[in-house]
Amino acid sequence: MAKNKANRPQARLPRGFADRTPADIRRTEAMMATIRAVYERWGFEPVETPFIEYADALGKFLPDEDRPNEGVFAFQDDDEQWLSLRYDLTAPLARMVAENFDRIPKPYKSYRAGWVFRNEKPGPGRFRQFMQFDADIVGAASPLADAEVCMMAADTMTALGFGPGEFAIRVNSRKVLDGVLSDIGLPDADPRRLTVLRAIDKADKFPLSEIAKLLGPGREDESGDFTKGAGLDTAQTDTVLALLDPDETPRISDDLQRIGEIVATAGYDSVIVDPSVVRGLEYYTGAVFEAELRFEVKDDKGNPVRFGSVGGGGRYDGLVGRFRGEDVPATGFSVGVSRLAAALALREGAADRASGPVIVTVMDRGAIADYMALTTQLRAALGDEVPVEMYIGDSGMKAQLKYADRRNAPCVVIQGSNEREAGKVQIKDLAAGKAAAAEIDNREDWVAARPAQIEVDADIAAIAAAVRDILK
């Protein structure tokens, strides 16, 4: 142990990363269980891919193939091959499907959940590590597959408790935009195409005047950071911006029209056509979708704003084909887990802390084995209803109650020597105790009232019944 302060490592979290609290984890796991149930109801099955892939498997959406650590976290192995932490869950799926192509039934419907990593500038709400939950269909070229993904995304939002008007699955087709980019002199191989796509993808965040800067010379934000633009001239910029102008008649491709017909016939009013949806990744080849939450929240300045996107996806017929030399039709949808969990917490007014365990306090150090036996029996009696733990520190009663409060325990079980001799235990309802304490002015009244504290027989069934009453 480094006793010299100068030699101690500094306890600091890397920029762009976050620690997760028990409440965050529980809330996220509950949300993901709901999403998983919807995906499986639609016939999708789980699959996992590793965190690390060969850098060349990540594809052409890397910012610079000559510098594979740009945009991703990358390193070289002993064979001097570049390996990268996965940027998303789609490229690893494409590699896995291509590697096992002949063994996989097609159309292949799968879902995956996991962490992804991006070596980008962090900011408020923008992390370098975050979780995604994807569902994809590989091997189906029909717009029916795109429509199914959109309808399943709508079912997911509904299952999570978002009602009509609170969300929309916005759909567009990249075929229209790709045609426009070719018309203005940006063929598929032009590196400026990706910059244009990323600029248009910010249409829900910036006014058209700011998008024009990103399409042209570039844009400086409020902090002074400069984002290099695509370098389009005025005529090219105006042509692209016309796609985003709500006053212009939208161009509808054949695939987009067919998707619209399918979802309308199926009764999915929340799936709508929106020409401003493009998605920022270059591998999309057809339909693109975005899940948007439409209720208002407060921004950093206290102004009301629409919550915005919590997921998206689209068709990527060329991604699997990179490994096979021929296009393989594929389409999918990805949920931004952390952002969606934050939306649910805001909408539901979720508490910062989840309910913690019942705490069995230790009043008599000579009876540790008895307290452990009581804890074990109570845990078995309550089963999955609530966790139970015995206090294993060395502190007295006051500190134990403080510990229970910090753990957000619903109640504590207390048995001193007097209670043991009488065959009793005390159970203190901590939440009710706080409420009662607020109305008591002096210690005498506190002692007389003993707020929210009950005495029951030292019988496991009786103790468990009392705990269940408190939890109601």
PDB file of C-alpha atoms in Angstrom, residues 149-250:
ATOM      1  CA  VAL A 149     -38.974  -4.557 -37.923  1.00  0.00           C
ATOM      2  CA  CYS A 150     -40.798  -1.211 -37.716  1.00  0.00           C
ATOM      3  CA  MET A 151     -43.970  -2.801 -36.350  1.00  0.00           C
ATOM      4  CA  MET A 152     -41.969  -4.765 -33.786  1.00  0.00           C
ATOM      5  CA  ALA A 153     -40.240  -1.535 -32.729  1.00  0.00           C
ATOM      6  CA  ALA A 154     -43.686   0.022 -32.245  1.00  0.00           C
ATOM      7  CA  ASP A 155     -44.803  -2.973 -30.180  1.00  0.00           C
ATOM      8  CA  THR A 156     -41.681  -2.539 -28.049  1.00  0.00           C
ATOM      9  CA  MET A 157     -42.499   1.091 -27.271  1.00  0.00           C
ATOM     10  CA  THR A 158     -46.080   0.136 -26.428  1.00  0.00           C
ATOM     11  CA  ALA A 159     -44.951  -2.715 -24.157  1.00  0.00           C
ATOM     12  CA  LEU A 160     -42.729  -0.253 -22.285  1.00  0.00           C
ATOM     13  CA  GLY A 161     -45.758   1.885 -21.498  1.00  0.00           C
ATOM     14  CA  PHE A 162     -45.623   4.618 -24.143  1.00  0.00           C
ATOM     15  CA  GLY A 163     -49.094   5.419 -25.401  1.00  0.00           C
ATOM     16  CA  PRO A 164     -50.498   6.749 -28.698  1.00  0.00           C
ATOM     17  CA  GLY A 165     -48.930  10.078 -29.596  1.00  0.00           C
ATOM     18  CA  GLU A 166     -46.022   9.637 -27.186  1.00  0.00           C
ATOM     19  CA  PHE A 167     -43.793   7.941 -29.763  1.00  0.00           C
ATOM     20  CA  ALA A 168     -43.378   7.445 -33.492  1.00  0.00           C
ATOM     21  CA  ILE A 169     -41.364   5.069 -35.646  1.00  0.00           C
ATOM     22  CA  ARG A 170     -40.205   7.376 -38.440  1.00  0.00           C
ATOM     23  CA  VAL A 171     -39.329   5.704 -41.751  1.00  0.00           C
ATOM     24  CA  ASN A 172     -37.537   6.859 -44.882  1.00  0.00           C
ATOM     25  CA  SER A 173     -35.489   5.293 -47.677  1.00  0.00           C
ATOM     26  CA  ARG A 174     -31.848   6.039 -48.416  1.00  0.00           C
ATOM     27  CA  LYS A 175     -32.497   5.268 -52.087  1.00  0.00           C
ATOM     28  CA  VAL A 176     -33.904   8.763 -52.612  1.00  0.00           C
ATOM     29  CA  LEU A 177     -30.996  10.449 -50.844  1.00  0.00           C
ATOM     30  CA  ASP A 178     -28.413   8.262 -52.587  1.00  0.00           C
ATOM     31  CA  GLY A 179     -29.921   9.265 -55.918  1.00  0.00           C
ATOM     32  CA  VAL A 180     -29.749  12.959 -55.014  1.00  0.00           C
ATOM     33  CA  LEU A 181     -26.120  12.654 -53.892  1.00  0.00           C
ATOM     34  CA  SER A 182     -25.200  10.988 -57.167  1.00  0.00           C
ATOM     35  CA  ASP A 183     -27.041  13.726 -59.094  1.00  0.00           C
ATOM     36  CA  ILE A 184     -25.006  16.480 -57.400  1.00  0.00           C
ATOM     37  CA  GLY A 185     -21.702  14.753 -58.103  1.00  0.00           C
ATOM     38  CA  LEU A 186     -21.117  12.600 -55.022  1.00  0.00           C
ATOM     39  CA  PRO A 187     -20.809   8.975 -56.212  1.00  0.00           C
ATOM     40  CA  ASP A 188     -20.614   6.031 -53.810  1.00  0.00           C
ATOM     41  CA  ALA A 189     -16.832   6.248 -53.533  1.00  0.00           C
ATOM     42  CA  ASP A 190     -16.795   9.952 -52.592  1.00  0.00           C
ATOM     43  CA  PRO A 191     -15.678  10.302 -48.933  1.00  0.00           C
ATOM     44  CA  ARG A 192     -17.854  13.420 -48.556  1.00  0.00           C
ATOM     45  CA  ARG A 193     -21.010  11.291 -48.672  1.00  0.00           C
ATOM     46  CA  LEU A 194     -20.561  10.138 -45.070  1.00  0.00           C
ATOM     47  CA  THR A 195     -20.095  13.744 -43.898  1.00  0.00           C
ATOM     48  CA  VAL A 196     -23.308  14.700 -45.716  1.00  0.00           C
ATOM     49  CA  LEU A 197     -25.202  11.799 -44.135  1.00  0.00           C
ATOM     50  CA  ARG A 198     -24.035  12.727 -40.652  1.00  0.00           C
ATOM     51  CA  ALA A 199     -24.996  16.353 -41.238  1.00  0.00           C
ATOM     52  CA  ILE A 200     -28.525  15.445 -42.343  1.00  0.00           C
ATOM     53  CA  ASP A 201     -28.833  13.044 -39.404  1.00  0.00           C
ATOM     54  CA  LYS A 202     -28.631  16.083 -37.098  1.00  0.00           C
ATOM     55  CA  ALA A 203     -31.773  17.627 -38.589  1.00  0.00           C
ATOM     56  CA  ASP A 204     -33.720  16.885 -35.400  1.00  0.00           C
ATOM     57  CA  LYS A 205     -31.132  18.796 -33.321  1.00  0.00           C
ATOM     58  CA  PHE A 206     -30.212  21.809 -35.470  1.00  0.00           C
ATOM     59  CA  PRO A 207     -32.147  24.239 -37.708  1.00  0.00           C
ATOM     60  CA  LEU A 208     -31.581  24.019 -41.461  1.00  0.00           C
ATOM     61  CA  SER A 209     -29.219  27.006 -41.298  1.00  0.00           C
ATOM     62  CA  GLU A 210     -26.844  25.014 -39.080  1.00  0.00           C
ATOM     63  CA  ILE A 211     -27.194  21.914 -41.265  1.00  0.00           C
ATOM     64  CA  ALA A 212     -26.184  24.114 -44.212  1.00  0.00           C
ATOM     65  CA  LYS A 213     -22.920  24.952 -42.414  1.00  0.00           C
ATOM     66  CA  LEU A 214     -22.187  21.247 -41.893  1.00  0.00           C
ATOM     67  CA  LEU A 215     -22.876  20.609 -45.575  1.00  0.00           C
ATOM     68  CA  GLY A 216     -20.651  23.532 -46.539  1.00  0.00           C
ATOM     69  CA  PRO A 217     -17.433  24.780 -44.892  1.00  0.00           C
ATOM     70  CA  GLY A 218     -18.189  23.579 -41.351  1.00  0.00           C
ATOM     71  CA  ARG A 219     -19.724  24.622 -38.049  1.00  0.00           C
ATOM     72  CA  GLU A 220     -18.361  26.044 -34.804  1.00  0.00           C
ATOM     73  CA  ASP A 221     -20.360  25.141 -31.686  1.00  0.00           C
ATOM     74  CA  GLU A 222     -20.900  27.210 -28.537  1.00  0.00           C
ATOM     75  CA  SER A 223     -17.723  25.865 -26.928  1.00  0.00           C
ATOM     76  CA  GLY A 224     -15.607  26.927 -29.897  1.00  0.00           C
ATOM     77  CA  ASP A 225     -15.080  23.408 -31.252  1.00  0.00           C
ATOM     78  CA  PHE A 226     -15.118  23.300 -35.032  1.00  0.00           C
ATOM     79  CA  THR A 227     -16.689  20.477 -37.052  1.00  0.00           C
ATOM     80  CA  LYS A 228     -15.365  20.264 -40.594  1.00  0.00           C
ATOM     81  CA  GLY A 229     -18.114  20.311 -43.216  1.00  0.00           C
ATOM     82  CA  ALA A 230     -18.635  18.328 -46.408  1.00  0.00           C
ATOM     83  CA  GLY A 231     -17.439  21.211 -48.580  1.00  0.00           C
ATOM     84  CA  LEU A 232     -20.489  21.312 -50.855  1.00  0.00           C
ATOM     85  CA  ASP A 233     -21.115  24.426 -52.921  1.00  0.00           C
ATOM     86  CA  THR A 234     -24.274  26.506 -52.544  1.00  0.00           C
ATOM     87  CA  ALA A 235     -26.203  24.722 -55.300  1.00  0.00           C
ATOM     88  CA  GLN A 236     -25.333  21.282 -53.926  1.00  0.00           C
ATOM     89  CA  THR A 237     -26.263  22.354 -50.393  1.00  0.00           C
ATOM     90  CA  ASP A 238     -29.627  23.755 -51.500  1.00  0.00           C
ATOM     91  CA  THR A 239     -30.461  20.509 -53.320  1.00  0.00           C
ATOM     92  CA  VAL A 240     -29.751  18.431 -50.212  1.00  0.00           C
ATOM     93  CA  LEU A 241     -31.613  20.814 -47.885  1.00  0.00           C
ATOM     94  CA  ALA A 242     -34.696  20.589 -50.114  1.00  0.00           C
ATOM     95  CA  LEU A 243     -35.073  16.991 -48.924  1.00  0.00           C
ATOM     96  CA  LEU A 244     -35.495  18.279 -45.360  1.00  0.00           C
ATOM     97  CA  ASP A 245     -37.816  21.189 -46.120  1.00  0.00           C
ATOM     98  CA  PRO A 246     -41.313  20.369 -44.771  1.00  0.00           C
ATOM     99  CA  ASP A 247     -42.827  22.649 -47.409  1.00  0.00           C
ATOM    100  CA  GLU A 248     -41.375  20.541 -50.235  1.00  0.00           C
ATOM    101  CA  THR A 249     -43.298  17.527 -51.555  1.00  0.00           C
ATOM    102  CA  PRO A 250     -41.415  14.465 -50.259  1.00  0.00           C
TER     103      PRO A 250
END
